[in-house]
Short mmCIF file of C-alpha atoms and ligand atoms in Angstrom, two decimals:
data_model
loop_
_atom_site.label_atom_id
_atom_site.label_comp_id
_atom_site.label_asym_id
_atom_site.label_seq_id
_atom_site.Cartn_x
_atom_site.Cartn_y
_atom_site.Cartn_z
CA MET A 1 -12.84 3.38 24.37
CA SER A 2 -10.93 4.93 21.61
CA THR A 3 -12.44 4.57 17.97
CA ASP A 4 -9.41 4.36 16.35
CA ALA A 5 -8.58 0.81 14.42
CA ILE A 6 -5.02 1.80 14.68
CA ALA A 7 -3.21 4.23 16.89
CA ILE A 8 0.70 4.84 16.87
CA GLU A 9 2.38 6.92 19.39
CA GLY A 10 6.48 7.20 18.68
CA LEU A 11 6.89 3.54 17.65
CA SER A 12 10.53 2.89 16.81
CA LYS A 13 12.94 -0.02 16.01
CA ARG A 14 16.20 -0.29 16.11
CA TYR A 15 18.30 -3.36 15.05
CA GLY A 16 21.80 -3.07 16.62
CA GLU A 17 22.84 0.85 15.64
CA LYS A 18 20.61 1.17 12.89
CA THR A 19 17.36 2.66 13.33
CA VAL A 20 14.78 1.52 10.93
CA VAL A 21 11.62 2.98 12.51
CA ARG A 22 11.81 6.43 13.98
CA ALA A 23 9.11 8.11 16.19
CA LEU A 24 5.99 7.08 14.15
CA ASP A 25 2.88 8.59 14.70
CA LEU A 26 -0.26 7.67 13.28
CA ARG A 27 -3.86 7.25 13.34
CA VAL A 28 -6.22 5.24 11.10
CA ALA A 29 -10.08 4.95 11.72
CA ARG A 30 -12.20 1.89 11.79
CA GLY A 31 -13.40 1.07 8.09
CA GLU A 32 -10.77 2.78 6.31
CA ILE A 33 -8.70 1.42 3.58
CA PHE A 34 -4.92 2.80 4.40
CA GLY A 35 -2.55 2.82 2.24
CA PHE A 36 1.22 2.73 3.63
CA LEU A 37 3.72 3.78 1.27
CA GLY A 38 7.29 4.00 0.42
CA PRO A 39 10.54 3.19 -0.98
CA ASN A 40 11.88 -0.48 -0.23
CA GLY A 41 13.52 -0.60 2.86
CA SER A 42 11.95 2.21 4.41
CA GLY A 43 10.26 0.42 7.32
CA LYS A 44 6.79 -0.50 5.91
CA SER A 45 7.22 -4.24 6.76
CA THR A 46 8.75 -3.78 10.00
CA THR A 47 5.75 -1.23 11.13
CA ILE A 48 3.14 -4.09 9.99
CA LYS A 49 5.28 -6.45 12.09
CA MET A 50 5.63 -4.32 15.18
CA LEU A 51 1.41 -3.83 14.67
CA CYS A 52 0.96 -7.83 14.44
CA GLY A 53 2.68 -8.62 17.30
CA LEU A 54 5.32 -10.46 15.36
CA VAL A 55 8.45 -7.99 15.61
CA ARG A 56 8.90 -5.95 19.39
CA PRO A 57 9.17 -2.23 19.15
CA THR A 58 12.29 -0.59 20.90
CA GLY A 59 10.54 2.56 21.63
CA GLY A 60 7.27 4.11 21.66
CA ARG A 61 3.77 2.15 21.63
CA ALA A 62 0.74 0.90 19.56
CA SER A 63 -2.51 -0.36 19.66
CA VAL A 64 -5.17 -2.06 17.58
CA LEU A 65 -8.57 -2.01 18.31
CA GLY A 66 -7.24 -0.63 21.93
CA PHE A 67 -5.13 -3.82 22.47
CA ASP A 68 -1.55 -2.77 23.17
CA VAL A 69 0.47 -4.70 20.72
CA VAL A 70 3.22 -5.74 23.06
CA ARG A 71 1.12 -6.04 26.83
CA GLN A 72 -1.65 -7.76 25.01
CA ILE A 73 -0.45 -9.85 22.00
CA ALA A 74 -2.91 -12.52 22.28
CA SER A 75 -6.02 -10.29 21.90
CA VAL A 76 -3.97 -8.34 19.12
CA ARG A 77 -3.63 -11.42 17.11
CA HIS A 78 -7.09 -12.61 17.69
CA ALA A 79 -8.56 -9.45 16.15
CA ILE A 80 -6.11 -9.11 13.29
CA GLY A 81 -5.33 -10.85 9.86
CA TYR A 82 -2.04 -10.76 8.42
CA MET A 83 -1.22 -11.52 4.93
CA SER A 84 2.14 -10.81 3.30
CA GLN A 85 3.60 -12.07 -0.30
CA SER A 86 5.01 -14.91 1.59
CA PHE A 87 2.24 -15.91 3.19
CA SER A 88 2.86 -19.59 4.11
CA LEU A 89 0.33 -21.88 1.98
CA TYR A 90 1.33 -25.12 1.75
CA GLY A 91 1.70 -26.26 -1.71
CA ASP A 92 1.37 -29.83 -1.37
CA LEU A 93 -2.17 -29.30 0.44
CA THR A 94 -5.37 -28.61 -1.72
CA VAL A 95 -7.10 -25.27 -1.35
CA GLU A 96 -9.98 -26.64 1.22
CA GLU A 97 -6.84 -28.51 2.94
CA ASN A 98 -5.27 -25.27 3.44
CA LEU A 99 -8.09 -23.50 4.82
CA GLU A 100 -8.95 -26.35 7.20
CA PHE A 101 -5.22 -25.87 8.69
CA TYR A 102 -5.70 -22.20 9.32
CA GLY A 103 -9.15 -22.77 10.92
CA ARG A 104 -7.43 -25.17 13.47
CA ALA A 105 -4.73 -23.01 13.99
CA TYR A 106 -6.92 -20.09 14.69
CA GLY A 107 -8.57 -22.32 16.90
CA LEU A 108 -12.24 -22.59 15.27
CA THR A 109 -14.47 -25.03 16.43
CA PRO A 110 -15.32 -27.76 13.85
CA GLN A 111 -18.43 -25.97 13.19
CA ARG A 112 -17.49 -22.50 12.92
CA ARG A 113 -14.49 -23.88 10.54
CA ARG A 114 -17.24 -25.49 8.41
CA GLU A 115 -19.24 -22.17 8.30
CA ARG A 116 -16.15 -19.82 7.92
CA LYS A 117 -14.51 -22.22 4.69
CA ARG A 118 -17.96 -22.30 3.04
CA GLU A 119 -18.27 -18.07 3.77
CA THR A 120 -14.50 -17.29 2.81
CA VAL A 121 -14.59 -19.58 -0.43
CA GLU A 122 -17.59 -17.93 -1.59
CA LEU A 123 -16.08 -14.54 -0.57
CA VAL A 124 -12.95 -14.80 -3.02
CA GLY A 125 -14.49 -16.91 -5.40
CA ILE A 126 -12.27 -20.03 -5.27
CA GLY A 127 -14.62 -22.74 -4.96
CA HIS A 128 -13.88 -24.19 -8.20
CA PHE A 129 -10.23 -24.95 -7.52
CA ALA A 130 -11.39 -26.20 -3.88
CA ARG A 131 -9.91 -29.78 -4.66
CA ALA A 132 -6.43 -28.30 -6.16
CA ARG A 133 -3.28 -28.31 -4.70
CA ALA A 134 -2.19 -24.84 -3.61
CA ALA A 135 1.39 -25.28 -5.47
CA THR A 136 -0.59 -25.05 -9.12
CA LEU A 137 -2.75 -22.23 -8.76
CA SER A 138 -1.64 -18.76 -10.34
CA GLY A 139 -0.19 -16.29 -8.33
CA GLY A 140 -3.51 -14.15 -8.19
CA TRP A 141 -5.44 -17.39 -6.95
CA LYS A 142 -2.52 -18.12 -4.20
CA GLN A 143 -3.35 -14.62 -3.26
CA ARG A 144 -6.92 -15.09 -2.60
CA LEU A 145 -6.47 -18.19 -0.85
CA ALA A 146 -3.66 -16.66 1.19
CA LEU A 147 -6.74 -13.74 1.81
CA ALA A 148 -9.20 -16.24 2.39
CA CYS A 149 -7.05 -18.03 4.99
CA ALA A 150 -6.23 -14.67 6.72
CA LEU A 151 -9.97 -14.14 6.96
CA LEU A 152 -11.12 -17.22 8.40
CA HIS A 153 -11.12 -16.07 12.16
CA GLU A 154 -13.36 -12.59 10.71
CA PRO A 155 -10.82 -10.21 11.83
CA ALA A 156 -11.53 -6.64 12.30
CA VAL A 157 -8.31 -5.28 10.90
CA ILE A 158 -6.25 -6.71 8.16
CA PHE A 159 -2.87 -5.96 7.34
CA LEU A 160 -1.80 -6.33 3.56
CA ASP A 161 1.55 -6.38 2.89
CA GLU A 162 2.05 -5.79 -0.85
CA PRO A 163 -0.63 -8.18 -1.57
CA THR A 164 -0.68 -7.68 -5.02
CA ALA A 165 3.18 -7.71 -5.77
CA GLY A 166 3.87 -9.96 -9.00
CA ILE A 167 0.47 -10.38 -9.93
CA ASP A 168 -1.15 -9.55 -13.37
CA PRO A 169 -3.27 -6.55 -13.64
CA VAL A 170 -6.27 -8.43 -14.02
CA ALA A 171 -6.01 -10.25 -10.89
CA ARG A 172 -4.96 -6.96 -9.33
CA ARG A 173 -8.29 -5.58 -9.89
CA ASP A 174 -9.83 -8.56 -8.70
CA LEU A 175 -8.19 -8.36 -5.47
CA TRP A 176 -9.06 -4.56 -5.03
CA ASN A 177 -12.70 -5.79 -5.52
CA LEU A 178 -12.37 -8.09 -2.69
CA LEU A 179 -10.89 -5.50 -0.48
CA PHE A 180 -13.61 -2.78 -1.22
CA THR A 181 -16.20 -5.60 -0.35
CA LEU A 182 -14.61 -6.24 3.19
CA ALA A 183 -14.20 -2.40 3.77
CA GLU A 184 -17.77 -2.25 3.10
CA ARG A 185 -18.47 -4.75 5.79
CA GLY A 186 -16.67 -2.52 8.30
CA VAL A 187 -13.30 -4.14 8.00
CA THR A 188 -10.27 -2.03 8.57
CA LEU A 189 -7.66 -2.62 5.97
CA PHE A 190 -3.80 -1.08 6.29
CA VAL A 191 -2.07 -1.70 2.82
CA THR A 192 1.20 -1.42 1.44
CA THR A 193 1.62 -1.00 -2.24
CA HIS A 194 3.96 0.45 -4.71
CA TYR A 195 1.28 0.79 -7.43
CA MET A 196 0.00 4.53 -7.53
CA ASP A 197 -3.83 3.33 -9.24
CA GLU A 198 -4.04 1.43 -5.83
CA ALA A 199 -3.01 4.06 -3.60
CA GLU A 200 -5.82 6.01 -5.47
CA ARG A 201 -8.12 3.85 -3.84
CA CYS A 202 -7.01 4.19 -0.58
CA SER A 203 -9.08 6.36 1.78
CA ARG A 204 -6.24 8.00 3.29
CA LEU A 205 -2.64 7.36 2.67
CA ALA A 206 0.93 7.68 4.86
CA TYR A 207 4.19 8.17 3.05
CA ILE A 208 7.37 6.71 4.95
CA TYR A 209 10.86 7.46 4.11
CA ASP A 210 14.02 5.79 5.84
CA GLY A 211 12.03 5.05 8.85
CA GLU A 212 10.31 8.45 9.37
CA LEU A 213 6.45 9.32 8.35
CA ILE A 214 6.90 12.39 6.00
CA ALA A 215 3.28 12.72 5.48
CA ALA A 216 -0.41 11.39 6.29
CA GLY A 217 -3.74 12.41 4.91
CA THR A 218 -6.11 12.09 1.76
CA GLU A 219 -5.05 12.83 -1.50
CA GLU A 220 -6.26 15.96 -1.75
CA GLU A 221 -4.42 17.02 1.99
CA LEU A 222 -1.10 15.71 0.59
CA ARG A 223 -1.61 17.87 -2.69
CA ARG A 224 -1.96 20.86 -0.29
CA LEU A 225 1.41 20.06 1.55
CA PRO A 226 3.81 23.12 1.25
CA GLY A 227 6.16 22.75 -1.81
CA VAL A 228 3.85 19.91 -3.58
CA ASP A 229 1.87 22.45 -5.68
CA PRO A 230 3.71 25.69 -5.38
CA PRO A 231 1.70 28.73 -5.85
CA ASP A 232 4.42 30.42 -7.82
CA ALA A 233 4.61 27.16 -10.25
CA ALA A 234 2.60 25.31 -12.57
CA ARG A 235 2.68 22.08 -13.64
CA TYR A 236 2.14 20.73 -17.23
CA SER A 237 1.98 17.10 -19.10
CA VAL A 238 3.98 16.97 -22.22
CA ALA A 239 3.25 14.12 -24.64
CA ALA A 240 6.29 13.14 -26.63
CA GLU A 241 7.07 10.49 -29.40
CA GLU A 242 10.84 10.09 -28.23
CA ILE A 243 10.96 10.76 -24.39
CA MET A 244 14.58 10.77 -23.91
CA PRO A 245 15.15 14.00 -25.97
CA ALA A 246 12.24 15.61 -24.93
CA TYR A 247 13.34 15.19 -21.03
CA ALA A 248 17.01 16.19 -22.29
CA ALA A 249 15.48 19.10 -23.67
CA ALA A 250 12.94 20.20 -20.99
CA ARG A 251 15.94 20.04 -18.29
CA ARG A 252 18.04 22.52 -20.46
CA LEU A 253 15.06 25.33 -20.05
CA GLY A 254 15.74 27.76 -17.29
CA TYR A 255 12.32 28.18 -16.40
CA VAL A 256 11.63 24.57 -15.96
CA ARG A 257 12.04 23.51 -12.12
CA ASP A 258 11.31 19.69 -12.24
CA VAL A 259 11.15 17.24 -14.76
CA THR A 260 9.67 13.55 -14.33
CA ILE A 261 9.36 10.76 -17.09
CA PHE A 262 6.01 8.87 -16.86
CA GLY A 263 5.76 6.53 -19.73
CA ARG A 264 5.53 8.44 -22.57
CA GLN A 265 4.67 11.61 -21.11
CA LEU A 266 6.83 14.42 -18.86
CA HIS A 267 5.47 16.06 -15.78
CA VAL A 268 7.21 19.31 -15.92
CA LEU A 269 7.21 22.02 -13.25
CA VAL A 270 7.69 25.16 -14.54
CA ASP A 271 7.73 29.00 -13.42
CA ALA A 272 4.05 30.44 -13.18
CA GLY A 273 3.44 32.49 -15.98
CA VAL A 274 5.32 30.93 -18.40
CA ASP A 275 3.27 30.46 -21.70
CA PRO A 276 2.69 26.79 -22.60
CA GLY A 277 2.97 27.47 -25.99
CA ARG A 278 6.29 28.92 -25.52
CA MET A 279 7.36 25.77 -23.59
CA ARG A 280 6.06 23.57 -26.45
CA ALA A 281 7.63 25.39 -29.25
CA ASP A 282 10.98 25.43 -27.09
CA LEU A 283 10.63 21.77 -26.76
CA ALA A 284 9.70 21.09 -30.14
CA ALA A 285 12.85 22.46 -31.34
CA ALA A 286 14.99 19.49 -30.02
CA THR A 287 12.01 17.10 -30.69
CA GLN A 288 8.48 15.69 -31.74
CA ILE A 289 6.15 17.03 -29.18
CA GLY A 290 2.31 16.04 -28.85
CA ALA A 291 -0.20 17.58 -26.56
CA VAL A 292 0.60 19.95 -23.49
CA GLU A 293 -1.73 20.09 -20.66
CA HIS A 294 -2.32 22.12 -17.44
CA ILE A 295 -2.64 19.08 -14.34
CA THR A 296 -2.84 19.03 -10.65
CA PRO A 297 0.26 16.85 -9.01
CA SER A 298 -0.32 13.02 -9.39
CA LEU A 299 0.24 10.80 -6.38
CA GLU A 300 3.39 9.97 -7.80
CA ASP A 301 4.35 13.70 -8.47
CA ILE A 302 3.33 14.18 -4.73
CA PHE A 303 5.62 11.53 -3.25
CA LEU A 304 8.54 12.45 -5.61
CA THR A 305 8.42 16.02 -4.24
CA LEU A 306 8.22 15.03 -0.99
CA THR A 307 11.02 12.55 -1.17
CA ARG A 308 13.49 15.24 -2.63
CA GLY A 309 12.27 17.60 -0.27
CA HIS A 310 13.40 15.67 2.25
CA GLY A 311 16.71 14.78 0.97
CA SER A 312 18.67 11.71 1.59
CA ARG A 313 20.45 10.78 4.74
P1 ADP B 1 10.14 -2.40 3.50
O1 ADP B 1 8.88 -3.08 3.93
O2 ADP B 1 9.55 -0.61 3.61
O3 ADP B 1 10.97 -2.37 2.10
P2 ADP B 1 11.56 -3.34 6.04
O4 ADP B 1 10.67 -2.71 6.88
O5 ADP B 1 11.49 -4.52 5.14
O6 ADP B 1 11.06 -1.92 4.77
O7 ADP B 1 12.91 -2.75 6.18
C1 ADP B 1 13.43 -1.83 6.89
C2 ADP B 1 15.08 -1.78 7.03
O8 ADP B 1 15.13 -2.64 8.07
C3 ADP B 1 15.85 -2.35 6.05
O9 ADP B 1 16.84 -1.56 5.96
C4 ADP B 1 16.05 -3.76 6.42
O10 ADP B 1 17.41 -4.58 6.01
C5 ADP B 1 15.97 -3.54 7.86
N1 ADP B 1 15.83 -4.80 8.61
C6 ADP B 1 14.66 -5.33 8.39
N2 ADP B 1 14.35 -6.69 9.35
C7 ADP B 1 15.70 -6.61 9.93
C8 ADP B 1 15.96 -7.45 10.92
N3 ADP B 1 15.21 -8.44 11.29
N4 ADP B 1 17.45 -7.47 11.38
C9 ADP B 1 18.05 -6.27 10.75
N5 ADP B 1 17.59 -5.32 9.91
C10 ADP B 1 16.17 -5.65 9.49
#
């Protein structure tokens, strides 16, 4: 039997004339926290829905824990949990009643429901809100309740489609701590996110663009991809009081290959051998410049480079 939690071969989805997922190949090992990244509309949700048996592929195949997502849909649904931003909580039901509803929907026996409700409430720490109506919870607590509901039947693989979109930074961190707890227990997590700090917490990553898999691997493997960290160039961060004039000045320099703004810093890719002191002086002629430091590409640098290298269709 395959040891992969998820195995995807040539998986495709076409809506009418439009192909939104193109011949995807991917493997996810058991116990991984796998980050699935890409811009809006690149096909992440569609891929997840195919893996959960909610959308039928138009090509290729995929299996979750060895179960085919088309031919063994019932087994797949039994083995997985699925949580999206629009996870259906019933606002007029209490936390406890929502869990009861999902426990019944998953066909758990009354005794099992009691046990699992207690365990999941404890895991996500929502006990003190047990009698609160779901509609009255904050975004972060709603997502924790949604996670508890998705975990009731003890799935071995969980798909989380932007689980932290729109929740505050503390709630985001708390939710990630929960995900780590699950991973420690051997659960496989397949997560989409737009947050790079969350991507950094994943054991492996895949990047999809316009339905096509651009790259997959650990952060270190992605960094070594051709073009990401070219041997004939160096990358620096440049702090600037006023970022726009610094950006404009950097773009005018002949030895600068690429410039990206990250908050109050620029990431600048320059020809190898350029003295950072010279760059600092050149930029300082235009605006006030802070520290200039040599850096390795961040995940955001990596994905921007991969996207640009790919071009738009
Ligand atoms: P992501 O999750 O990366 O934002 P999606 O998988 O939601 O991307 O969407 C990928 C593309 O597929 C988008 O162009 C979207 O408009 C299209 N799409 C998704 N669902 C449908 C559908 N049911 N019918 C037609 N087009 C769809």
